[in-house]
Coordinates of C-alpha atoms and ligand atoms in Angstrom, one line a residue:
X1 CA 18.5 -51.1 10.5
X2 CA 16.6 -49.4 7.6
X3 CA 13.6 -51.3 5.8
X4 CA 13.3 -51.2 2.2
X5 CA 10.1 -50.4 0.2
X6 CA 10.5 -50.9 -3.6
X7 CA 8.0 -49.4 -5.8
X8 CA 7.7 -50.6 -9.4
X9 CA 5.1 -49.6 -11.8
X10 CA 3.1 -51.7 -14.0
X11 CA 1.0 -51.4 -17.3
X12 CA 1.8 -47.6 -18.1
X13 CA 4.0 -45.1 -17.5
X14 CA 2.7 -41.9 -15.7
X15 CA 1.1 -43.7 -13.5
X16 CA 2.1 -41.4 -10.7
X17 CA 4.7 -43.7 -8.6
X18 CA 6.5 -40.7 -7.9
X19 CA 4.0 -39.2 -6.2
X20 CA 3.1 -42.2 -4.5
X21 CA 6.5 -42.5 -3.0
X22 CA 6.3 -39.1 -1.7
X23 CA 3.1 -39.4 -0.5
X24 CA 4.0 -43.1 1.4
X25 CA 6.6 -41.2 2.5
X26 CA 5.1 -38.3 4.2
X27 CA 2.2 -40.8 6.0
X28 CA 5.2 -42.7 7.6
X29 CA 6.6 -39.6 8.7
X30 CA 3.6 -38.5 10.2
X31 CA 4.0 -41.4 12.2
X32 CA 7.2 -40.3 13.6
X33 CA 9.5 -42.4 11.7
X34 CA 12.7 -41.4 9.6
X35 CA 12.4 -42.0 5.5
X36 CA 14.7 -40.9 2.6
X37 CA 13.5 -41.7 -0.8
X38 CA 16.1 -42.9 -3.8
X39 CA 15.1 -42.8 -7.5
X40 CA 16.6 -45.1 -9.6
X41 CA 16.3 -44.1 -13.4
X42 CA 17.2 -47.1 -16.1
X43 CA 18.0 -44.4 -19.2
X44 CA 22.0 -44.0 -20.1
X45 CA 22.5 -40.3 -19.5
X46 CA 24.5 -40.0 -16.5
X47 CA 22.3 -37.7 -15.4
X48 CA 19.1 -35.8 -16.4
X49 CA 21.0 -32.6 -17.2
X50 CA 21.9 -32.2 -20.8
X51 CA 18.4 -33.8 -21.7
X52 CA 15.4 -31.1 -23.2
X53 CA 13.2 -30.4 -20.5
X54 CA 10.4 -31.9 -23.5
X55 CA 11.8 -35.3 -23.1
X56 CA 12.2 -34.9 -19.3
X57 CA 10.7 -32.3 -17.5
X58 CA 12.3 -30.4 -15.1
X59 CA 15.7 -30.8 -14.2
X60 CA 15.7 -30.8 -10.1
X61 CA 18.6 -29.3 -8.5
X62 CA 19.6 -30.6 -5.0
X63 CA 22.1 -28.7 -2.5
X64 CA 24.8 -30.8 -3.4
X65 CA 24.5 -30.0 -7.0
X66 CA 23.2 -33.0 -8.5
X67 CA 21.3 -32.3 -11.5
X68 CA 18.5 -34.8 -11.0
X69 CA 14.9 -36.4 -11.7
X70 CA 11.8 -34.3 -11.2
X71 CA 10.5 -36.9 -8.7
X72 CA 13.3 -35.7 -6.4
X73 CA 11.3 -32.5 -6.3
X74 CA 8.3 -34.5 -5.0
X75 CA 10.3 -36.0 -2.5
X76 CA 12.0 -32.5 -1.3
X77 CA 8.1 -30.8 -1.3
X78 CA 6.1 -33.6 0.1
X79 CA 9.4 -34.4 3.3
X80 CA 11.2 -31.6 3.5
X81 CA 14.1 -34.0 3.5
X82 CA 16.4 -32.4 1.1
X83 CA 17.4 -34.4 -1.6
X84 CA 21.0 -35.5 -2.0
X85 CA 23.1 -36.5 -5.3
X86 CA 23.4 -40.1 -3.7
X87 CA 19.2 -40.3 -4.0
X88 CA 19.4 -40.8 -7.7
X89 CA 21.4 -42.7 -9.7
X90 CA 20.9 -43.8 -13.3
X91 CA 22.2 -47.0 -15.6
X92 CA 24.3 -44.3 -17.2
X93 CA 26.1 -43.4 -14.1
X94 CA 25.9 -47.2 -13.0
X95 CA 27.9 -48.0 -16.5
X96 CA 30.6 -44.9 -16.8
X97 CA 31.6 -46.0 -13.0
X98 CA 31.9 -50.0 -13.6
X99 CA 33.6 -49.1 -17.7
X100 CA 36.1 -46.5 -15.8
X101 CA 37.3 -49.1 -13.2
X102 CA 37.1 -51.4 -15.8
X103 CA 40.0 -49.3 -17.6
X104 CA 41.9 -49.0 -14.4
X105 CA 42.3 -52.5 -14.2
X106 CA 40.2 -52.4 -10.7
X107 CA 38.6 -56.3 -12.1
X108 CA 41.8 -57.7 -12.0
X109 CA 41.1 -59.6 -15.0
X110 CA 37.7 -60.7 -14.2
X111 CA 34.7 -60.8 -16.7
X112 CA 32.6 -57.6 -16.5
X113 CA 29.0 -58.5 -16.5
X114 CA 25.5 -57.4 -15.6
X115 CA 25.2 -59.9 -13.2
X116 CA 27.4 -59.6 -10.3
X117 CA 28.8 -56.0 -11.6
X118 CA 25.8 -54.0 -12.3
X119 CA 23.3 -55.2 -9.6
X120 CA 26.2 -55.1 -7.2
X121 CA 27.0 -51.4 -8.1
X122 CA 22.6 -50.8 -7.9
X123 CA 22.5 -52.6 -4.5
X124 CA 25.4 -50.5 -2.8
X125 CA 23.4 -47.6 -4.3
X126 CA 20.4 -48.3 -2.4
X127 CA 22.3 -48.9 0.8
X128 CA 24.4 -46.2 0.6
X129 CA 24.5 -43.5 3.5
X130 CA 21.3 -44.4 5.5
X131 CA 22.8 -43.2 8.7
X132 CA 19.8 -43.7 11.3
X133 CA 16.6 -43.7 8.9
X134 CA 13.8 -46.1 9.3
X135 CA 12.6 -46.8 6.2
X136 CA 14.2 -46.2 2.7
X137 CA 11.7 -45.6 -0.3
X138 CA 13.2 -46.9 -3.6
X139 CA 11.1 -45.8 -6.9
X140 CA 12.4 -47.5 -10.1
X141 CA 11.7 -45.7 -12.9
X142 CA 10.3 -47.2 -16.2
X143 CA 8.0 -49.8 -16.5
X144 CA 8.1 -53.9 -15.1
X145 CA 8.8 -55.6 -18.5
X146 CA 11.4 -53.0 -19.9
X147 CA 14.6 -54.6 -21.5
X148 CA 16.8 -51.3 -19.4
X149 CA 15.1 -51.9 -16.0
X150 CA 15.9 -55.5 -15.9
X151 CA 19.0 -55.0 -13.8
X152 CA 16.9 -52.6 -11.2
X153 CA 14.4 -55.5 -10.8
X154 CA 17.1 -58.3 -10.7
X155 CA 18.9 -56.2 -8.0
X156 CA 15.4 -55.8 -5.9
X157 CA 15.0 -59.6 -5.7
X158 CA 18.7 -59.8 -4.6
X159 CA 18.6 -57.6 -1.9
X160 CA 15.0 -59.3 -0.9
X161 CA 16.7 -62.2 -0.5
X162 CA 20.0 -60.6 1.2
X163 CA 18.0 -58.9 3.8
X164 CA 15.1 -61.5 4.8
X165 CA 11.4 -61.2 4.7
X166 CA 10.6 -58.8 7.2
X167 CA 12.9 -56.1 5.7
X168 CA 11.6 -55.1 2.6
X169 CA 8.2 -54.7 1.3
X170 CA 7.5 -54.4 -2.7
X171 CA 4.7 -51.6 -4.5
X172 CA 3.5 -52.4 -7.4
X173 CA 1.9 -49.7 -9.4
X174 CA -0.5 -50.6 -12.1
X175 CA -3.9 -49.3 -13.6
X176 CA -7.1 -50.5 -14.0
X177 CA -8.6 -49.2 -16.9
X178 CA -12.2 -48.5 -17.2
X179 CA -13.9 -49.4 -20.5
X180 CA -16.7 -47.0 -21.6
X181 CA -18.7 -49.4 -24.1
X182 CA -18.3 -52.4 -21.3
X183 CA -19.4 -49.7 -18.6
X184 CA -16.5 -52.2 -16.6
X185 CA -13.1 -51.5 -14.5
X186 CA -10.8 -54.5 -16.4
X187 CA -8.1 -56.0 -14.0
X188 CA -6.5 -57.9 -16.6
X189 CA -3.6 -55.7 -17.2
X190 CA -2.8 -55.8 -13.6
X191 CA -3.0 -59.7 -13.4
X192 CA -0.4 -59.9 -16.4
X193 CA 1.5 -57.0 -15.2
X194 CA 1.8 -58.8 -11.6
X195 CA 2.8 -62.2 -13.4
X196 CA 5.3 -60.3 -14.8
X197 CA 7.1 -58.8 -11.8
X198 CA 6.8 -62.4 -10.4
X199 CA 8.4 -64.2 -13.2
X200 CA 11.3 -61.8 -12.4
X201 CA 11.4 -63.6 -9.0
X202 CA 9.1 -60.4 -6.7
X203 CA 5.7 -61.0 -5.4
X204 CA 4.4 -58.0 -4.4
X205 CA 3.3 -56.9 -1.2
X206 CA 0.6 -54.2 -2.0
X207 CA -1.0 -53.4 -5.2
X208 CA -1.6 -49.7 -5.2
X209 CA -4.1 -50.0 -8.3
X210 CA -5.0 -46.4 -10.6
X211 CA -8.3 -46.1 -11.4
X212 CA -10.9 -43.6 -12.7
X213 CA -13.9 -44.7 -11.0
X214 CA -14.2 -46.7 -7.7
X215 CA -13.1 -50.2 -7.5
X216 CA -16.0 -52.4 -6.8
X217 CA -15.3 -54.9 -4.1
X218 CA -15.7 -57.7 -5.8
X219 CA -12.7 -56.7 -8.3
X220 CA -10.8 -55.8 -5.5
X221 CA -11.2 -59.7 -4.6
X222 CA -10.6 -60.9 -7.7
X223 CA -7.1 -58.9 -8.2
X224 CA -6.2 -60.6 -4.7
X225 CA -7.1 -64.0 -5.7
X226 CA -5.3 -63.8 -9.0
X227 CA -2.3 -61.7 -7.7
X228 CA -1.6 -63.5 -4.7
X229 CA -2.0 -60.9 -1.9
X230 CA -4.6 -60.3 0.9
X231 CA -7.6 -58.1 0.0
X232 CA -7.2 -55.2 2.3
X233 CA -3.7 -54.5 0.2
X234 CA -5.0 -54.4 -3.0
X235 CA -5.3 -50.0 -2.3
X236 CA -7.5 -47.9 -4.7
X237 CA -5.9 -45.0 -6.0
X238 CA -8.5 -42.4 -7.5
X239 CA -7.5 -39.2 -8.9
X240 CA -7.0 -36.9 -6.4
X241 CA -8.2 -33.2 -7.1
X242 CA -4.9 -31.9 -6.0
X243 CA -1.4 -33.4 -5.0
X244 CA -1.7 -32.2 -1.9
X245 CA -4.7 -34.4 -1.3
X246 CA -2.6 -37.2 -2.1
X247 CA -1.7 -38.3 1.2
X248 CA -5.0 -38.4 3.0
X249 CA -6.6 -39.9 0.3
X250 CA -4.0 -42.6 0.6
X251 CA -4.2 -42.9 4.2
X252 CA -7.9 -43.1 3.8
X253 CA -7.3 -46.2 1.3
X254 CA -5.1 -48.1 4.1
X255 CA -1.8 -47.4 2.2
X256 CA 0.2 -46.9 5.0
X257 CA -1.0 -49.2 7.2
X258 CA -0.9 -52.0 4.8
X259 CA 2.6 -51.4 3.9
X260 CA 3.2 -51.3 7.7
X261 CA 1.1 -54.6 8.5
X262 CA 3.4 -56.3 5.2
X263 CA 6.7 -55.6 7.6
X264 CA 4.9 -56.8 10.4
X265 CA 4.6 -54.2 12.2
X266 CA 1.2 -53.1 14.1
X267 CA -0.5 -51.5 16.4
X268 CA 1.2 -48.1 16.1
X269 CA -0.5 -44.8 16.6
X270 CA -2.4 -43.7 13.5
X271 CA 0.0 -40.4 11.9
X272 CA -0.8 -37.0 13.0
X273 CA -2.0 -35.3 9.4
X274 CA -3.1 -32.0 10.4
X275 CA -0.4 -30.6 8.2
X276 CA -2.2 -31.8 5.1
X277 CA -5.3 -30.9 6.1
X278 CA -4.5 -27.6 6.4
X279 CA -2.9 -27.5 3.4
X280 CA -6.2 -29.1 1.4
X281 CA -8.2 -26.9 3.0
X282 CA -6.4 -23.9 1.6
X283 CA -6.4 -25.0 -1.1
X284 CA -10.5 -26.3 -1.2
X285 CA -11.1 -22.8 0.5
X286 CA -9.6 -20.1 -1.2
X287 CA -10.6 -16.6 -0.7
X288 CA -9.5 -14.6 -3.6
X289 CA -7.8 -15.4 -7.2
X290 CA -5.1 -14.6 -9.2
X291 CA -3.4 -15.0 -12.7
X292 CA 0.4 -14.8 -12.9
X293 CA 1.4 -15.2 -16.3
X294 CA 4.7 -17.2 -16.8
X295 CA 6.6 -16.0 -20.3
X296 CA 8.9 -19.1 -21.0
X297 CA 9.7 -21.1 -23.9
X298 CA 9.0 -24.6 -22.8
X299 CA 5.6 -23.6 -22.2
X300 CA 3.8 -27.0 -24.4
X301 CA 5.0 -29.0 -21.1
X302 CA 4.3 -27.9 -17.9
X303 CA 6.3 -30.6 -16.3
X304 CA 9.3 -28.1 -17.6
X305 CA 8.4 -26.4 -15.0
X306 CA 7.3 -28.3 -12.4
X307 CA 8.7 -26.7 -9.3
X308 CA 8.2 -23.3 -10.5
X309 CA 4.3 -24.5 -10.8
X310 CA 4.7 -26.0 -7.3
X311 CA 5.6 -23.1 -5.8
X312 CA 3.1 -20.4 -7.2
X313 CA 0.7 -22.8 -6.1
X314 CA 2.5 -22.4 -2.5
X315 CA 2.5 -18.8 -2.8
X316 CA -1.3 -19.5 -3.2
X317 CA -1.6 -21.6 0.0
X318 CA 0.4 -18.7 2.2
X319 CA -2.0 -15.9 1.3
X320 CA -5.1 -18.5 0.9
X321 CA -5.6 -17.5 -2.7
X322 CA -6.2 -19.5 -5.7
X323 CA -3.6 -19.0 -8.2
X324 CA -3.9 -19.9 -12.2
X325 CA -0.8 -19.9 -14.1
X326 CA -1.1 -18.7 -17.6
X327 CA 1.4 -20.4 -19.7
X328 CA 3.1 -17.7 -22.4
X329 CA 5.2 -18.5 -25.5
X330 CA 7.8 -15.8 -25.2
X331 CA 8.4 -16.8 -29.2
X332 CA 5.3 -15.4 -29.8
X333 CA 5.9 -12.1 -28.8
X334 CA 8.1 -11.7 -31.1
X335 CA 6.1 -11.5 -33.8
X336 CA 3.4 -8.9 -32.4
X337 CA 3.2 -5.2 -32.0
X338 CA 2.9 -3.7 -28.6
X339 CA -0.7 -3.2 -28.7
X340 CA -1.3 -6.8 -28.8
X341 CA 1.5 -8.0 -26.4
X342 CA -0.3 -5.3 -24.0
X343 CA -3.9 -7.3 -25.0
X344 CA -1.9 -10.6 -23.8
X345 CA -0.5 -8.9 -20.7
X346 CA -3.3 -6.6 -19.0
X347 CA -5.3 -9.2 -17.6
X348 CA -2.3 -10.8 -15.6
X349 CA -1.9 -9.7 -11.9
X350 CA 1.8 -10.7 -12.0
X351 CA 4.4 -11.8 -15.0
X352 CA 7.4 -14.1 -14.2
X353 CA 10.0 -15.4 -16.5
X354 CA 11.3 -18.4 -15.6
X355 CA 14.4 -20.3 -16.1
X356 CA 16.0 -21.2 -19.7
X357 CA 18.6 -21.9 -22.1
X358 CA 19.5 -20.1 -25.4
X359 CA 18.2 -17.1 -27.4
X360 CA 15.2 -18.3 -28.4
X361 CA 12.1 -16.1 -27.4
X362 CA 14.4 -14.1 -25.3
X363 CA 13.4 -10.7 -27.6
X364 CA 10.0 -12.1 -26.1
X365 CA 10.7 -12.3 -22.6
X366 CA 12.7 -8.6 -22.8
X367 CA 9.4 -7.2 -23.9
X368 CA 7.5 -8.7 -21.2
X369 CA 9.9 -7.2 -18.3
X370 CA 9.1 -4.2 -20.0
X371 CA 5.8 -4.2 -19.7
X372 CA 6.0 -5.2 -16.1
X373 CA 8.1 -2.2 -15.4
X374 CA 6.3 0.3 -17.3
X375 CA 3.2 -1.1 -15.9
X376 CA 4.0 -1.8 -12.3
X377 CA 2.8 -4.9 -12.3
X378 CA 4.7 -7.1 -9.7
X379 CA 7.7 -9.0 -11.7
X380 CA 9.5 -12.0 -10.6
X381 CA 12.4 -13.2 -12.6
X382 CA 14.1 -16.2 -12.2
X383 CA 17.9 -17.0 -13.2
X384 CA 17.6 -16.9 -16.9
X385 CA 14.7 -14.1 -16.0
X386 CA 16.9 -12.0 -13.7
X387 CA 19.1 -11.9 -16.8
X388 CA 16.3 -10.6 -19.0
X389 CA 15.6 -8.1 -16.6
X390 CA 19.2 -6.5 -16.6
X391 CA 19.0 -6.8 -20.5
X392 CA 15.7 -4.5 -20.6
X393 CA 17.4 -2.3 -18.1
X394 CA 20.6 -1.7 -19.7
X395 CA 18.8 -1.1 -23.2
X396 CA 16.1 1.1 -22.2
X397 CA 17.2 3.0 -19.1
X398 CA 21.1 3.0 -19.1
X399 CA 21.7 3.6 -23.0
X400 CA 23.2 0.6 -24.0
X401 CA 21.2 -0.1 -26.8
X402 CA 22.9 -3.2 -27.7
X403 CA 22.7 -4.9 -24.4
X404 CA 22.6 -9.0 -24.7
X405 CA 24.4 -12.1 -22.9
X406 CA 27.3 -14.1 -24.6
X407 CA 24.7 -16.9 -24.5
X408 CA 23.3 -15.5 -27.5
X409 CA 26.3 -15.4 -29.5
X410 CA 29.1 -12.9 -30.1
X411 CA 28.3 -9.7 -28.6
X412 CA 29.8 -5.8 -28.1
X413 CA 27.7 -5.2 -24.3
X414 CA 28.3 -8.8 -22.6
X415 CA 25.4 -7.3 -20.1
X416 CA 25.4 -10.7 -19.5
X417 CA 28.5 -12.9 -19.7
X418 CA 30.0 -16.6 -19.1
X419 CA 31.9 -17.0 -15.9
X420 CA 34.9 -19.7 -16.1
X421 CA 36.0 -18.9 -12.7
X422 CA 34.0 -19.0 -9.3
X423 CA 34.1 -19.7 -5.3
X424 CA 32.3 -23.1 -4.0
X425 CA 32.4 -24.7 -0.7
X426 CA 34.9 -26.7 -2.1
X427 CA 37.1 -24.1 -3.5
X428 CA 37.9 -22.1 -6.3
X429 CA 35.9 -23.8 -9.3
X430 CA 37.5 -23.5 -12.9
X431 CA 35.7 -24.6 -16.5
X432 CA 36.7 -23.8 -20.0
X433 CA 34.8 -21.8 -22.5
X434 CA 34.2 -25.1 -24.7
X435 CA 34.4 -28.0 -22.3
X436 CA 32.0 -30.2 -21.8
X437 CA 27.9 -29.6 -21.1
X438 CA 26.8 -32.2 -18.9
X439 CA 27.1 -31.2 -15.0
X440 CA 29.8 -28.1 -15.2
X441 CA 27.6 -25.3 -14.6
X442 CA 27.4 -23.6 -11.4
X443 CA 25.2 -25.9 -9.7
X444 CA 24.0 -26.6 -6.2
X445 CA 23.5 -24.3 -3.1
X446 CA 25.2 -21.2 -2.8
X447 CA 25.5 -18.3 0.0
X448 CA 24.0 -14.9 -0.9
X449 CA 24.4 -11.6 1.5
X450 CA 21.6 -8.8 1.2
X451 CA 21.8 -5.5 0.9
X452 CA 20.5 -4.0 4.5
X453 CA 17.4 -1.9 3.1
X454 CA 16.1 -4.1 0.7
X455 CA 13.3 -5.0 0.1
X456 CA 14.4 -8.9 -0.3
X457 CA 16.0 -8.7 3.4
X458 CA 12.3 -7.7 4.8
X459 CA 11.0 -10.5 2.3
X460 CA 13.3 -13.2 3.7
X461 CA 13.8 -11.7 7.0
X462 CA 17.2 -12.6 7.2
X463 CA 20.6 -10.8 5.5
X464 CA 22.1 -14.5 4.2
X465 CA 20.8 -16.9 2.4
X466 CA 21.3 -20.0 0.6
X467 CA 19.8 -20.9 -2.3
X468 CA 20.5 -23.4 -5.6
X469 CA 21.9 -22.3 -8.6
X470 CA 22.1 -24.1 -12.1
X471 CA 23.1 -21.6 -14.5
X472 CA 26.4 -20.9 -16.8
X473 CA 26.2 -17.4 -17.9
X474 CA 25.9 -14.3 -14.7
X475 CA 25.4 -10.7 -15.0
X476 CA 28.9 -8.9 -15.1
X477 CA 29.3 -6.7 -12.7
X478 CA 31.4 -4.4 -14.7
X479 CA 28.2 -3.0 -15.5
X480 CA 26.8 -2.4 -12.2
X481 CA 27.2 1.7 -12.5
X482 CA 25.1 1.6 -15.6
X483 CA 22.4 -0.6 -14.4
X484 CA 22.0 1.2 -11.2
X485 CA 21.9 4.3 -13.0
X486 CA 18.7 3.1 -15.1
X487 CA 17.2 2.3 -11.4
X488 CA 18.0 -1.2 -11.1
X489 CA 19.6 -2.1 -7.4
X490 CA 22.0 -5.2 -6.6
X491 CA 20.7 -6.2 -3.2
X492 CA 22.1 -9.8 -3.1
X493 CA 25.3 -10.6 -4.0
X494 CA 27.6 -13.3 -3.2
X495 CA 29.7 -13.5 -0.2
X496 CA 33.2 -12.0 -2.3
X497 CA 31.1 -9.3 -4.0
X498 CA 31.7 -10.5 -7.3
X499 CA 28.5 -12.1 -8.7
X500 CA 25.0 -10.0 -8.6
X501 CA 22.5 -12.7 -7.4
X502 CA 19.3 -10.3 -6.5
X503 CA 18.6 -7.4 -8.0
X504 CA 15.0 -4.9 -7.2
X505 CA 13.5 -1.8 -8.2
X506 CA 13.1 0.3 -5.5
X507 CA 10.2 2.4 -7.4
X508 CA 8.1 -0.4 -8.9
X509 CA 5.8 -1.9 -5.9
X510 CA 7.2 -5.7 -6.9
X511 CA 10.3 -6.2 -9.1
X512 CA 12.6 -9.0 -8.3
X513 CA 15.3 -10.8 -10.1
X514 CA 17.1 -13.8 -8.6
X515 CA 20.5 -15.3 -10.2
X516 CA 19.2 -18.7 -8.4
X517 CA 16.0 -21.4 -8.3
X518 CA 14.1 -20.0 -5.3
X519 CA 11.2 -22.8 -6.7
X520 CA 13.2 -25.7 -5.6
X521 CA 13.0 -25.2 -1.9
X522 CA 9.5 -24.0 -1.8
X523 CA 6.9 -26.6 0.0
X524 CA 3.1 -26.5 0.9
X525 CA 3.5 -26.0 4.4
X526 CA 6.3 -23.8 4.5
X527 CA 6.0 -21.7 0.8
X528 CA 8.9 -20.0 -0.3
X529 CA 9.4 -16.3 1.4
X530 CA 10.0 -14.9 -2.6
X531 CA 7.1 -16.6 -3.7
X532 CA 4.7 -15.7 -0.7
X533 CA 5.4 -12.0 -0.9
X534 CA 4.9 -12.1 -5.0
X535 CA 1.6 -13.7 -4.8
X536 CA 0.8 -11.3 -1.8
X537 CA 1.7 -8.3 -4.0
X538 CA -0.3 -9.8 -7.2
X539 CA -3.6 -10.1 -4.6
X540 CA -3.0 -6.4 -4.5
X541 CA -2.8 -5.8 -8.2
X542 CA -6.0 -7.7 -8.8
X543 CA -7.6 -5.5 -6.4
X544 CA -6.5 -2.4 -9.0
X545 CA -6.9 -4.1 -12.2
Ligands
LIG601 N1 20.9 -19.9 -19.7 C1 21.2 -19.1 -18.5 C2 22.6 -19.5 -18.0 O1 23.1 -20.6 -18.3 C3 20.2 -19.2 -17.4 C4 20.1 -20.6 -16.9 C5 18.8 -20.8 -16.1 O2 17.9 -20.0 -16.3 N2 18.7 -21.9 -15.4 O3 23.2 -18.7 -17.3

């Protein structure tokens, strides 16, 4: 049977538990064993999906089309387990399921209350579909102490108690600050933070604790006397000069083994991490640079786009280069000449415009694709990019001067337009024109068949692929003639011909739009095929610029 690991954080938020259960998660399967992580999230949107990436980040998209939490894309890069809709749920969802049976009657007239109904519904979350897996990772979001993860923690101690001792093990995340004036680490906040989680009815098993400087040993005693637990699992957790260092580090620290010992189990073989060493050693050892610049419009937050930052950095690791991400407001553009947009351009050895939603800085990001064409400098455009792309195109090379996507509003040349109709696994999907936001775009994996000369099909080495979509508004293929006249090619499309989801210039040495998120499947030891071959072809821009 499955073992549980809970991890709650303490003190702060952005303490990093995500990564930490990533991280965990990788060291035990280095060890051979099975692990899924689950997310649980106490905010009341059903999902992440109709939030602003500024309040949330990045929106991860699994296979299954789940719009979920960015620590999902953690999981997916630090596993390679892909992430499923049923490993993240959120009070939201929790409540819109227990209020809808509620209206069915399905309570036969019973009270509807937090406790049983809502820890009930949180508990056959966590045990859902664990099929043979050894351990299950369960991150709740939030911080111990917070009025909306009350029902997460109550369900914990449940389920503690449900499945006896020597099932489940509890993380607590907390930090130890470090006070300048005092020249002292303070474990105060973790002593009250840990009192806390204990008053809720769970002792902790292993305190991983945050700090900036190295946590003397006798703190590291003290911690354990006052928090209850053995010395050797109170775990310092330094910041690590990359993600990717993560695991080691933690390993080094006696994470995993501790968290082992707590379930009782020892003596096993220590895990085989010559993965992530390889990886940190690309990464400590480059042997070249370059600077992509990424023309977006949620540029103040990088965590907007985290997996797109993920995966340049993976494109990095395959050609052993360093890679620094310039951040662009595509707003900005808007108000320059092309003299100075060229100033902000030149120095870039590759220019990629990301995902988005609405017109804002779009005029921006058209300019930008121009450049890149005009320039040959290697262009990657993603989903909202790839739309961009056909825009330029249509304007400047096919004549259609007032080219633009019904996302922007009314418009004569619907380059770009909304699809209400589509094929899915599951059949032919429908949505109307003014229906609802939250979770009806096309979203998930989907089939794409490439053109047999193209330069994606040497890229990917293979003429299908699947990749995830989370978009609303496609390129409309009534306009193929025209595009291809001004040099653009469709060499992906889906399965029935209908929607373009790649499309490449033949004549420009790296020019590539994809419909999809290529950035959500990419992972440090096995980078992204599109992301590879764009760094590869920036390496050889530097060398010219
Ligand atoms: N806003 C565009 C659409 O809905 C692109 C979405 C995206 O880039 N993810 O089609």
């Amino acid at each position: 049977m499955a073992r549980f690991i809970f991890i709650t954080g303490g003190v702060v938020s952005s303490l990093g538990k995500g990564l930490m259960a990533a991280s965990l998660a990788a060291l035990l399967q280095a060890r051979g064993y099975k692990v899924r992580i689950r997310k649980f999230d106490p905010y009341l949107n059903v999902d992440p999906g109709t939030m602003s990436p500024y309040q949330h980040g990045e929106v991860y998209v699994t296979d299954d089309g789940a719009e979920t939490d960015l620590d999902l894309g953690h999981y997916e890069r630090f596993t390679g387990v892909a992430a499923r809709q049923s490993d993240n749920v959120t009070s939201g969802r929790i409540y819109r399921d227990i209020i809808a049976r509620e209206r069915r009657g399905d309570y036969l007239g019973a009270t509807v209350q937090v406790i049983p109904h809502v820890t009930d519904a949180i508990k056959e979350f966590a045990r859902a579909e664990l099929e043979d897996l050894d351990f299950v990772i369960c991150e709740i979001g939030g911080t111990v102490g917070d009025i909306e993860s009350l029902p997460f923690i109550e369900a914990i101690r449940q389920l503690r108690n449900e499945l006896g001792r020597g099932q489940t093990v509890s993380i607590h995340t907390t930090l130890v600050p470090y006070i300048a004036a005092a020249g002292e680490l303070k474990t105060k906040p973790t002593q009250h933070s840990v009192r806390e989680l204990t008053s809720l009815g769970i002792q902790p098993d292993v305190l991983l604790c945050r700090c900036e400087h190295p946590l003397p040993d006798t703190e590291r005693a003290k911690i354990a006397q006052f928090c209850n637990v053995p010395k050797s699992a109170v775990i310092p957790a330094l910041d690590a000069r990359s993600i990717y260092a993560v695991p080691i580090q933690y390993h080094g620290e006696g994470l995993d083994d501790e968290v082992l010992r707590a379930f009782g189990i020892e003596g096993v073989a220590a895990p085989e991490l010559r993965r992530w060493d390889d990886i940190v050693d690309r990464l400590d050892n480059p042997e070249g640079e370059v600077t992509i610049g990424v023309v977006g419009k949620y540029v103040g937050l990088p965590d907007a786009y985290k997996s797109l930052q993920e995966a340049l950095v993976h494109g990095g690791i395959a050609n052993r280069v360093k890679v620094h991400t310039r951040w662009l407001d595509a707003e900005l553009f808007e108000n320059e000449n092309e003299a100075e947009i060229a100033a902000r351009l030149e120095p870039l050895h590759g220019i990629l415009v990301p995902g988005g939603f609405g017109e804002r800085g779009s005029e921006g990001k058209i300019q930008s694709v121009r450049f890149a064409r005009e320039r040959g400098v290697p262009f990657f455009g993603i989903c909202l990019g790839l739309q961009m792309a056909c825009i330029e195109g249509a304007r400047n090379l096919a004549g259609i001067a007032a080219a633009s996507s019904s996302e922007f509003g009314p418009t004569d040349e619907p380059v770009v337009g909304l699809i209400t109709e589509w094929d899915s696994a599951s059949g032919r999907e429908r949505r109307e024109a003014g229906g609802d936001l939250g979770g009806t775009m096309r979203l998930g994996a989907y089939p794409a068949l490439l053109a047999g000369n193209s330069h994606v099909r040497a890229i990917y080495g293979t003429g299908e692929i699947s990749e995830r979509h989370r978009h609303r508004y496609e390129v409309n293929i009534h306009y193929k003639d025209a595009l291809e006249a001004g040099g653009l090619v469709f060499s992906g499309m889906s399965p029935d011909g209908e929607l373009p989801e790649i499309i490449e210039r033949p004549e420009h040495p790296w020019f590539v739009g994809v419909q999809f998120h290529p950035e959500l499947k990419s992972k440090p030891f096995e980078p992204h095929p599109l992301f590879a071959s764009f760094i590869e072809a920036a390496v050889r821009q530097s060398r010219l610029v």
